[in-house]
């Protein structure tokens, strides 16, 4: 484990060149990180994953003494950005903000699988678990789960719901609602939660299942009406908001999570340095407060714990994703 001062800028500069022997000759090798780190967010800007990435990435950059540059590379439910990281050089300079979509759902619904969620990535840290929320435009004539169900049953197929893309947790949250509630809604997929949210706020689509962090401010200022959170328990930032299960759909539960991954076969010392920076960033008072404000449950795990988490999530969600009938090119 690196001493905390090793991650300071002074420590970084002091150790910026180390000697390593290759083939009997001494060569200068820059200490990691010697240049900015590219953190790929595989969804559009403005969504929950983007919010977490920017909060944690900025603090990691301060701790590591190099910028962590956020690159939004959206497409195919997160598959485009994830594939890019899986195929990147495993030197620590290209890492991924992975989610339940990229590592548990996509493998079940992709027509062409372009990576293995376990074998093609190096786990770094599970950062946070994030609740989803059902929101509607204020013009939608319902304020509770039961009222939403009544409106949808009165006009089957009349209403649509937006999501961040086919096969994402937000899409499956809607499909699960339809299944348990016995209702019909048309699915309108977007290239990320941000664009979908913009259209729901504008009234173009009346309903959305969103990650709570990206909808929170719109709920607070009255631009969206929250119907219920999708987790098993209520959340601290909206204690008066019932769960969808409480609202009448017993057994309903969905969520997402955010975690850092690198390409497979990253050197252990680089993984350790990134893990420490990520977990220390989560302990920062400002980062903690902002994540708590949007009800993201902070975790901060070891690489090994994240690796096990992915295996458990794949086993849990694979049959659910298959049953949804969702398919991605």
mmCIF file of N, CA and C in Angstrom, residues 126-242:
data_model
loop_
_atom_site.group_PDB
_atom_site.id
_atom_site.type_symbol
_atom_site.label_atom_id
_atom_site.label_comp_id
_atom_site.label_asym_id
_atom_site.label_seq_id
_atom_site.Cartn_x
_atom_site.Cartn_y
_atom_site.Cartn_z
ATOM 1 N N UNK A 126 -15.315 -0.546 -6.983
ATOM 2 C CA UNK A 126 -16.757 -0.279 -7.022
ATOM 3 C C UNK A 126 -16.976 1.018 -6.255
ATOM 4 N N UNK A 127 -17.435 2.054 -6.955
ATOM 5 C CA UNK A 127 -17.534 3.385 -6.361
ATOM 6 C C UNK A 127 -18.833 3.603 -5.612
ATOM 7 N N UNK A 128 -19.969 3.330 -6.264
ATOM 8 C CA UNK A 128 -21.255 3.665 -5.662
ATOM 9 C C UNK A 128 -22.375 2.824 -6.252
ATOM 10 N N UNK A 129 -23.386 2.591 -5.447
ATOM 11 C CA UNK A 129 -24.630 1.973 -5.901
ATOM 12 C C UNK A 129 -25.665 3.087 -5.973
ATOM 13 N N UNK A 130 -26.408 3.139 -7.082
ATOM 14 C CA UNK A 130 -27.284 4.276 -7.361
ATOM 15 C C UNK A 130 -28.730 3.822 -7.543
ATOM 16 N N UNK A 131 -29.680 4.425 -6.802
ATOM 17 C CA UNK A 131 -31.088 4.091 -7.007
ATOM 18 C C UNK A 131 -31.634 4.702 -8.286
ATOM 19 N N UNK A 132 -32.630 4.064 -8.855
ATOM 20 C CA UNK A 132 -33.369 4.647 -9.975
ATOM 21 C C UNK A 132 -34.663 5.247 -9.435
ATOM 22 N N UNK A 133 -35.325 6.058 -10.251
ATOM 23 C CA UNK A 133 -36.560 6.703 -9.842
ATOM 24 C C UNK A 133 -37.503 6.793 -11.040
ATOM 25 N N UNK A 134 -38.791 6.622 -10.793
ATOM 26 C CA UNK A 134 -39.797 6.828 -11.834
ATOM 27 C C UNK A 134 -40.258 8.276 -11.734
ATOM 28 N N UNK A 135 -40.100 9.021 -12.851
ATOM 29 C CA UNK A 135 -40.525 10.413 -12.884
ATOM 30 C C UNK A 135 -41.490 10.623 -14.040
ATOM 31 N N UNK A 136 -42.340 11.634 -13.888
ATOM 32 C CA UNK A 136 -43.256 12.004 -14.964
ATOM 33 C C UNK A 136 -43.213 13.515 -15.146
ATOM 34 N N UNK A 137 -43.601 13.967 -16.334
ATOM 35 C CA UNK A 137 -43.746 15.403 -16.559
ATOM 36 C C UNK A 137 -44.926 15.892 -15.703
ATOM 37 N N UNK A 138 -44.832 17.108 -15.157
ATOM 38 C CA UNK A 138 -45.914 17.610 -14.287
ATOM 39 C C UNK A 138 -47.297 17.592 -14.926
ATOM 40 N N UNK A 139 -47.353 17.571 -16.262
ATOM 41 C CA UNK A 139 -48.655 17.538 -16.939
ATOM 42 C C UNK A 139 -49.292 16.146 -16.942
ATOM 43 N N UNK A 140 -48.509 15.122 -16.590
ATOM 44 C CA UNK A 140 -49.041 13.757 -16.590
ATOM 45 C C UNK A 140 -50.048 13.620 -15.449
ATOM 46 N N UNK A 141 -51.235 13.065 -15.722
ATOM 47 C CA UNK A 141 -52.333 13.075 -14.744
ATOM 48 C C UNK A 141 -52.260 11.985 -13.681
ATOM 49 N N UNK A 142 -51.114 11.882 -12.990
ATOM 50 C CA UNK A 142 -50.991 10.886 -11.918
ATOM 51 C C UNK A 142 -49.894 11.309 -10.954
ATOM 52 N N UNK A 143 -50.082 10.995 -9.669
ATOM 53 C CA UNK A 143 -49.099 11.351 -8.653
ATOM 54 C C UNK A 143 -48.607 10.152 -7.847
ATOM 55 N N UNK A 144 -49.226 9.013 -8.012
ATOM 56 C CA UNK A 144 -48.831 7.811 -7.279
ATOM 57 C C UNK A 144 -48.699 6.639 -8.250
ATOM 58 N N UNK A 145 -48.105 5.565 -7.764
ATOM 59 C CA UNK A 145 -47.956 4.362 -8.581
ATOM 60 C C UNK A 145 -49.322 3.845 -9.025
ATOM 61 N N UNK A 146 -50.257 3.774 -8.102
ATOM 62 C CA UNK A 146 -51.579 3.262 -8.442
ATOM 63 C C UNK A 146 -52.287 4.153 -9.462
ATOM 64 N N UNK A 147 -52.110 5.473 -9.339
ATOM 65 C CA UNK A 147 -52.713 6.387 -10.313
ATOM 66 C C UNK A 147 -52.078 6.239 -11.683
ATOM 67 N N UNK A 148 -50.748 6.045 -11.715
ATOM 68 C CA UNK A 148 -50.062 5.816 -12.993
ATOM 69 C C UNK A 148 -50.621 4.564 -13.664
ATOM 70 N N UNK A 149 -50.768 3.498 -12.890
ATOM 71 C CA UNK A 149 -51.292 2.243 -13.436
ATOM 72 C C UNK A 149 -52.709 2.447 -13.978
ATOM 73 N N UNK A 150 -53.514 3.190 -13.242
ATOM 74 C CA UNK A 150 -54.894 3.431 -13.687
ATOM 75 C C UNK A 150 -54.935 4.204 -14.997
ATOM 76 N N UNK A 151 -54.074 5.225 -15.117
ATOM 77 C CA UNK A 151 -54.017 6.029 -16.344
ATOM 78 C C UNK A 151 -53.572 5.163 -17.522
ATOM 79 N N UNK A 152 -52.550 4.337 -17.312
ATOM 80 C CA UNK A 152 -52.028 3.497 -18.384
ATOM 81 C C UNK A 152 -53.034 2.429 -18.806
ATOM 82 N N UNK A 153 -53.775 1.897 -17.847
ATOM 83 C CA UNK A 153 -54.778 0.866 -18.179
ATOM 84 C C UNK A 153 -55.988 1.470 -18.898
ATOM 85 N N UNK A 154 -56.256 2.743 -18.606
ATOM 86 C CA UNK A 154 -57.403 3.398 -19.246
ATOM 87 C C UNK A 154 -57.153 3.654 -20.729
ATOM 88 N N UNK A 155 -55.876 3.858 -21.089
ATOM 89 C CA UNK A 155 -55.500 4.119 -22.489
ATOM 90 C C UNK A 155 -54.278 3.286 -22.855
ATOM 91 N N UNK A 156 -54.452 1.987 -23.056
ATOM 92 C CA UNK A 156 -53.309 1.114 -23.358
ATOM 93 C C UNK A 156 -52.543 1.577 -24.597
ATOM 94 N N UNK A 157 -51.220 1.715 -24.462
ATOM 95 C CA UNK A 157 -50.384 2.100 -25.594
ATOM 96 C C UNK A 157 -50.368 3.572 -25.920
ATOM 97 N N UNK A 158 -51.129 4.394 -25.191
ATOM 98 C CA UNK A 158 -51.165 5.829 -25.491
ATOM 99 C C UNK A 158 -49.890 6.525 -25.037
ATOM 100 N N UNK A 159 -49.323 6.085 -23.921
ATOM 101 C CA UNK A 159 -48.203 6.793 -23.312
ATOM 102 C C UNK A 159 -46.868 6.084 -23.569
ATOM 103 N N UNK A 160 -45.815 6.883 -23.548
ATOM 104 C CA UNK A 160 -44.466 6.363 -23.782
ATOM 105 C C UNK A 160 -43.565 6.675 -22.589
ATOM 106 N N UNK A 161 -42.517 5.887 -22.463
ATOM 107 C CA UNK A 161 -41.505 6.198 -21.449
ATOM 108 C C UNK A 161 -40.130 6.233 -22.106
ATOM 109 N N UNK A 162 -39.295 7.144 -21.615
ATOM 110 C CA UNK A 162 -37.949 7.322 -22.154
ATOM 111 C C UNK A 162 -36.948 6.528 -21.320
ATOM 112 N N UNK A 163 -35.852 6.131 -21.958
ATOM 113 C CA UNK A 163 -34.758 5.497 -21.218
ATOM 114 C C UNK A 163 -33.430 5.887 -21.857
ATOM 115 N N UNK A 164 -32.358 5.495 -21.202
ATOM 116 C CA UNK A 164 -31.019 5.814 -21.694
ATOM 117 C C UNK A 164 -30.560 4.882 -22.807
ATOM 118 N N UNK A 165 -31.404 3.949 -23.226
ATOM 119 C CA UNK A 165 -31.043 3.071 -24.329
ATOM 120 C C UNK A 165 -31.587 1.669 -24.145
ATOM 121 N N UNK A 166 -31.653 0.929 -25.231
ATOM 122 C CA UNK A 166 -32.155 -0.449 -25.199
ATOM 123 C C UNK A 166 -31.268 -1.316 -24.303
ATOM 124 N N UNK A 167 -31.906 -2.035 -23.394
ATOM 125 C CA UNK A 167 -31.173 -2.962 -22.542
ATOM 126 C C UNK A 167 -30.482 -2.353 -21.345
ATOM 127 N N UNK A 168 -30.644 -1.052 -21.141
ATOM 128 C CA UNK A 168 -30.044 -0.407 -19.980
ATOM 129 C C UNK A 168 -30.898 -0.681 -18.739
ATOM 130 N N UNK A 169 -30.366 -0.425 -17.546
ATOM 131 C CA UNK A 169 -31.177 -0.611 -16.334
ATOM 132 C C UNK A 169 -32.448 0.226 -16.361
ATOM 133 N N UNK A 170 -32.401 1.382 -17.000
ATOM 134 C CA UNK A 170 -33.573 2.254 -17.058
ATOM 135 C C UNK A 170 -34.636 1.654 -17.977
ATOM 136 N N UNK A 171 -34.215 1.055 -19.073
ATOM 137 C CA UNK A 171 -35.145 0.339 -19.950
ATOM 138 C C UNK A 171 -35.778 -0.833 -19.202
ATOM 139 N N UNK A 172 -34.947 -1.639 -18.549
ATOM 140 C CA UNK A 172 -35.464 -2.805 -17.847
ATOM 141 C C UNK A 172 -36.321 -2.418 -16.648
ATOM 142 N N UNK A 173 -36.043 -1.252 -16.053
ATOM 143 C CA UNK A 173 -36.911 -0.761 -14.978
ATOM 144 C C UNK A 173 -38.323 -0.545 -15.510
ATOM 145 N N UNK A 174 -38.423 0.009 -16.724
ATOM 146 C CA UNK A 174 -39.722 0.230 -17.346
ATOM 147 C C UNK A 174 -40.407 -1.071 -17.721
ATOM 148 N N UNK A 175 -39.636 -2.016 -18.252
ATOM 149 C CA UNK A 175 -40.211 -3.302 -18.649
ATOM 150 C C UNK A 175 -40.710 -4.088 -17.438
ATOM 151 N N UNK A 176 -39.962 -3.987 -16.336
ATOM 152 C CA UNK A 176 -40.386 -4.667 -15.114
ATOM 153 C C UNK A 176 -41.672 -4.045 -14.576
ATOM 154 N N UNK A 177 -41.784 -2.715 -14.672
ATOM 155 C CA UNK A 177 -43.005 -2.019 -14.244
ATOM 156 C C UNK A 177 -44.194 -2.484 -15.085
ATOM 157 N N UNK A 178 -43.995 -2.564 -16.380
ATOM 158 C CA UNK A 178 -45.060 -3.022 -17.274
ATOM 159 C C UNK A 178 -45.487 -4.443 -16.936
ATOM 160 N N UNK A 179 -44.498 -5.301 -16.682
ATOM 161 C CA UNK A 179 -44.779 -6.703 -16.425
ATOM 162 C C UNK A 179 -45.554 -6.898 -15.124
ATOM 163 N N UNK A 180 -45.062 -6.304 -14.038
ATOM 164 C CA UNK A 180 -45.716 -6.491 -12.740
ATOM 165 C C UNK A 180 -47.049 -5.749 -12.690
ATOM 166 N N UNK A 181 -47.087 -4.548 -13.324
ATOM 167 C CA UNK A 181 -48.293 -3.732 -13.276
ATOM 168 C C UNK A 181 -49.352 -4.125 -14.283
ATOM 169 N N UNK A 182 -48.977 -4.957 -15.236
ATOM 170 C CA UNK A 182 -49.931 -5.371 -16.258
ATOM 171 C C UNK A 182 -50.395 -4.219 -17.134
ATOM 172 N N UNK A 183 -49.448 -3.332 -17.515
ATOM 173 C CA UNK A 183 -49.789 -2.141 -18.295
ATOM 174 C C UNK A 183 -48.977 -2.098 -19.580
ATOM 175 N N UNK A 184 -49.386 -1.209 -20.477
ATOM 176 C CA UNK A 184 -48.679 -1.019 -21.742
ATOM 177 C C UNK A 184 -48.109 0.391 -21.807
ATOM 178 N N UNK A 185 -46.840 0.494 -22.181
ATOM 179 C CA UNK A 185 -46.181 1.777 -22.475
ATOM 180 C C UNK A 185 -45.252 1.544 -23.648
ATOM 181 N N UNK A 186 -45.091 2.545 -24.485
ATOM 182 C CA UNK A 186 -44.140 2.457 -25.591
ATOM 183 C C UNK A 186 -42.764 2.892 -25.108
ATOM 184 N N UNK A 187 -41.749 2.147 -25.483
ATOM 185 C CA UNK A 187 -40.386 2.469 -25.067
ATOM 186 C C UNK A 187 -39.719 3.383 -26.094
ATOM 187 N N UNK A 188 -39.155 4.511 -25.614
ATOM 188 C CA UNK A 188 -38.428 5.443 -26.477
ATOM 189 C C UNK A 188 -36.971 5.492 -25.996
ATOM 190 N N UNK A 189 -36.072 4.753 -26.665
ATOM 191 C CA UNK A 189 -34.667 4.734 -26.235
ATOM 192 C C UNK A 189 -33.881 5.937 -26.747
ATOM 193 N N UNK A 190 -32.953 6.422 -25.934
ATOM 194 C CA UNK A 190 -32.070 7.532 -26.304
ATOM 195 C C UNK A 190 -30.625 7.072 -26.200
ATOM 196 N N UNK A 191 -29.728 7.928 -26.656
ATOM 197 C CA UNK A 191 -28.288 7.632 -26.558
ATOM 198 C C UNK A 191 -27.736 8.166 -25.243
ATOM 199 N N UNK A 192 -28.351 7.770 -24.142
ATOM 200 C CA UNK A 192 -27.913 8.226 -22.833
ATOM 201 C C UNK A 192 -29.040 8.859 -22.043
ATOM 202 N N UNK A 193 -28.863 8.903 -20.721
ATOM 203 C CA UNK A 193 -29.899 9.439 -19.844
ATOM 204 C C UNK A 193 -30.068 10.945 -20.005
ATOM 205 N N UNK A 194 -28.977 11.658 -20.283
ATOM 206 C CA UNK A 194 -29.060 13.108 -20.411
ATOM 207 C C UNK A 194 -30.050 13.573 -21.477
ATOM 208 N N UNK A 195 -29.904 13.112 -22.723
ATOM 209 C CA UNK A 195 -30.852 13.507 -23.768
ATOM 210 C C UNK A 195 -32.281 13.063 -23.474
ATOM 211 N N UNK A 196 -32.434 11.874 -22.888
ATOM 212 C CA UNK A 196 -33.779 11.389 -22.540
ATOM 213 C C UNK A 196 -34.410 12.307 -21.501
ATOM 214 N N UNK A 197 -33.635 12.661 -20.503
ATOM 215 C CA UNK A 197 -34.128 13.522 -19.429
ATOM 216 C C UNK A 197 -34.553 14.884 -19.961
ATOM 217 N N UNK A 198 -33.776 15.420 -20.878
ATOM 218 C CA UNK A 198 -34.112 16.717 -21.469
ATOM 219 C C UNK A 198 -35.488 16.678 -22.140
ATOM 220 N N UNK A 199 -35.785 15.589 -22.839
ATOM 221 C CA UNK A 199 -37.067 15.489 -23.533
ATOM 222 C C UNK A 199 -38.234 15.291 -22.571
ATOM 223 N N UNK A 200 -37.988 14.605 -21.467
ATOM 224 C CA UNK A 200 -39.054 14.431 -20.475
ATOM 225 C C UNK A 200 -39.332 15.756 -19.761
ATOM 226 N N UNK A 201 -38.277 16.485 -19.419
ATOM 227 C CA UNK A 201 -38.451 17.804 -18.801
ATOM 228 C C UNK A 201 -39.206 18.740 -19.746
ATOM 229 N N UNK A 202 -38.926 18.619 -21.041
ATOM 230 C CA UNK A 202 -39.588 19.465 -22.045
ATOM 231 C C UNK A 202 -41.012 19.010 -22.341
ATOM 232 N N UNK A 203 -41.384 17.805 -21.890
ATOM 233 C CA UNK A 203 -42.734 17.314 -22.122
ATOM 234 C C UNK A 203 -42.905 16.514 -23.395
ATOM 235 N N UNK A 204 -41.810 16.232 -24.098
ATOM 236 C CA UNK A 204 -41.901 15.474 -25.343
ATOM 237 C C UNK A 204 -42.264 14.013 -25.079
ATOM 238 N N UNK A 205 -41.782 13.475 -23.951
ATOM 239 C CA UNK A 205 -42.129 12.119 -23.510
ATOM 240 C C UNK A 205 -42.588 12.259 -22.055
ATOM 241 N N UNK A 206 -43.709 11.636 -21.670
ATOM 242 C CA UNK A 206 -44.273 11.926 -20.355
ATOM 243 C C UNK A 206 -43.661 11.187 -19.173
ATOM 244 N N UNK A 207 -43.010 10.044 -19.418
ATOM 245 C CA UNK A 207 -42.564 9.187 -18.315
ATOM 246 C C UNK A 207 -41.110 8.782 -18.525
ATOM 247 N N UNK A 208 -40.383 8.612 -17.430
ATOM 248 C CA UNK A 208 -39.011 8.110 -17.536
ATOM 249 C C UNK A 208 -38.623 7.372 -16.262
ATOM 250 N N UNK A 209 -37.844 6.338 -16.435
ATOM 251 C CA UNK A 209 -37.142 5.700 -15.320
ATOM 252 C C UNK A 209 -35.706 6.177 -15.438
ATOM 253 N N UNK A 210 -35.241 6.903 -14.421
ATOM 254 C CA UNK A 210 -33.928 7.546 -14.489
ATOM 255 C C UNK A 210 -33.123 7.182 -13.254
ATOM 256 N N UNK A 211 -31.803 7.366 -13.340
ATOM 257 C CA UNK A 211 -30.973 7.296 -12.147
ATOM 258 C C UNK A 211 -31.300 8.523 -11.296
ATOM 259 N N UNK A 212 -31.478 8.337 -10.015
ATOM 260 C CA UNK A 212 -31.866 9.446 -9.147
ATOM 261 C C UNK A 212 -30.884 10.624 -9.178
ATOM 262 N N UNK A 213 -29.558 10.410 -9.237
ATOM 263 C CA UNK A 213 -28.661 11.564 -9.245
ATOM 264 C C UNK A 213 -28.937 12.573 -10.355
ATOM 265 N N UNK A 214 -29.288 12.107 -11.551
ATOM 266 C CA UNK A 214 -29.490 13.058 -12.649
ATOM 267 C C UNK A 214 -30.871 13.699 -12.630
ATOM 268 N N UNK A 215 -31.838 13.065 -11.962
ATOM 269 C CA UNK A 215 -33.186 13.640 -11.891
ATOM 270 C C UNK A 215 -33.424 14.484 -10.643
ATOM 271 N N UNK A 216 -32.566 14.325 -9.640
ATOM 272 C CA UNK A 216 -32.820 14.917 -8.323
ATOM 273 C C UNK A 216 -33.145 16.407 -8.373
ATOM 274 N N UNK A 217 -32.328 17.181 -9.090
ATOM 275 C CA UNK A 217 -32.541 18.623 -9.111
ATOM 276 C C UNK A 217 -33.844 18.988 -9.819
ATOM 277 N N UNK A 218 -34.185 18.252 -10.873
ATOM 278 C CA UNK A 218 -35.440 18.518 -11.589
ATOM 279 C C UNK A 218 -36.653 18.185 -10.713
ATOM 280 N N UNK A 219 -36.502 17.183 -9.860
ATOM 281 C CA UNK A 219 -37.581 16.850 -8.925
ATOM 282 C C UNK A 219 -37.730 17.957 -7.888
ATOM 283 N N UNK A 220 -36.599 18.409 -7.365
ATOM 284 C CA UNK A 220 -36.636 19.437 -6.317
ATOM 285 C C UNK A 220 -37.207 20.757 -6.820
ATOM 286 N N UNK A 221 -36.916 21.114 -8.067
ATOM 287 C CA UNK A 221 -37.404 22.414 -8.561
ATOM 288 C C UNK A 221 -38.751 22.328 -9.276
ATOM 289 N N UNK A 222 -39.362 21.132 -9.238
ATOM 290 C CA UNK A 222 -40.717 20.993 -9.763
ATOM 291 C C UNK A 222 -40.833 20.756 -11.254
ATOM 292 N N UNK A 223 -39.701 20.583 -11.947
ATOM 293 C CA UNK A 223 -39.758 20.326 -13.383
ATOM 294 C C UNK A 223 -40.143 18.884 -13.696
ATOM 295 N N UNK A 224 -39.973 18.005 -12.717
ATOM 296 C CA UNK A 224 -40.408 16.615 -12.835
ATOM 297 C C UNK A 224 -41.137 16.226 -11.557
ATOM 298 N N UNK A 225 -42.089 15.302 -11.681
ATOM 299 C CA UNK A 225 -42.774 14.764 -10.508
ATOM 300 C C UNK A 225 -42.279 13.341 -10.271
ATOM 301 N N UNK A 226 -41.776 13.080 -9.080
ATOM 302 C CA UNK A 226 -41.297 11.744 -8.742
ATOM 303 C C UNK A 226 -42.464 10.874 -8.291
ATOM 304 N N UNK A 227 -42.553 9.678 -8.848
ATOM 305 C CA UNK A 227 -43.608 8.731 -8.486
ATOM 306 C C UNK A 227 -43.115 7.764 -7.414
ATOM 307 N N UNK A 228 -41.877 7.302 -7.554
ATOM 308 C CA UNK A 228 -41.319 6.380 -6.568
ATOM 309 C C UNK A 228 -39.911 5.969 -6.931
ATOM 310 N N UNK A 229 -39.134 5.578 -5.919
ATOM 311 C CA UNK A 229 -37.788 5.061 -6.171
ATOM 312 C C UNK A 229 -37.877 3.561 -6.419
ATOM 313 N N UNK A 230 -36.900 3.045 -7.157
ATOM 314 C CA UNK A 230 -36.973 1.651 -7.604
ATOM 315 C C UNK A 230 -36.273 0.674 -6.672
ATOM 316 N N UNK A 231 -35.611 1.196 -5.639
ATOM 317 C CA UNK A 231 -34.896 0.337 -4.711
ATOM 318 C C UNK A 231 -35.832 -0.287 -3.690
ATOM 319 N N UNK A 232 -35.315 -1.259 -2.934
ATOM 320 C CA UNK A 232 -36.127 -1.959 -1.941
ATOM 321 C C UNK A 232 -36.514 -1.032 -0.785
ATOM 322 N N UNK A 233 -35.606 -0.118 -0.439
ATOM 323 C CA UNK A 233 -35.844 0.813 0.663
ATOM 324 C C UNK A 233 -35.889 2.244 0.163
ATOM 325 N N UNK A 234 -36.500 3.127 0.934
ATOM 326 C CA UNK A 234 -36.503 4.553 0.615
ATOM 327 C C UNK A 234 -35.076 5.106 0.692
ATOM 328 N N UNK A 235 -34.872 6.284 0.090
ATOM 329 C CA UNK A 235 -33.535 6.877 0.061
ATOM 330 C C UNK A 235 -33.485 8.102 0.966
ATOM 331 N N UNK A 236 -32.288 8.375 1.503
ATOM 332 C CA UNK A 236 -32.125 9.432 2.499
ATOM 333 C C UNK A 236 -32.422 10.822 1.953
ATOM 334 N N UNK A 237 -32.111 11.067 0.689
ATOM 335 C CA UNK A 237 -32.272 12.423 0.154
ATOM 336 C C UNK A 237 -33.726 12.759 -0.165
ATOM 337 N N UNK A 238 -34.577 11.734 -0.294
ATOM 338 C CA UNK A 238 -36.011 11.950 -0.524
ATOM 339 C C UNK A 238 -36.804 11.025 0.405
ATOM 340 N N UNK A 239 -36.721 11.265 1.704
ATOM 341 C CA UNK A 239 -37.323 10.330 2.664
ATOM 342 C C UNK A 239 -38.841 10.193 2.558
ATOM 343 N N UNK A 240 -39.501 11.196 1.988
ATOM 344 C CA UNK A 240 -40.958 11.137 1.856
ATOM 345 C C UNK A 240 -41.412 10.454 0.568
ATOM 346 N N UNK A 241 -40.452 10.112 -0.290
ATOM 347 C CA UNK A 241 -40.788 9.478 -1.571
ATOM 348 C C UNK A 241 -40.865 7.968 -1.385
ATOM 349 N N UNK A 242 -42.032 7.365 -1.606
ATOM 350 C CA UNK A 242 -42.157 5.913 -1.396
ATOM 351 C C UNK A 242 -41.419 5.119 -2.464
#
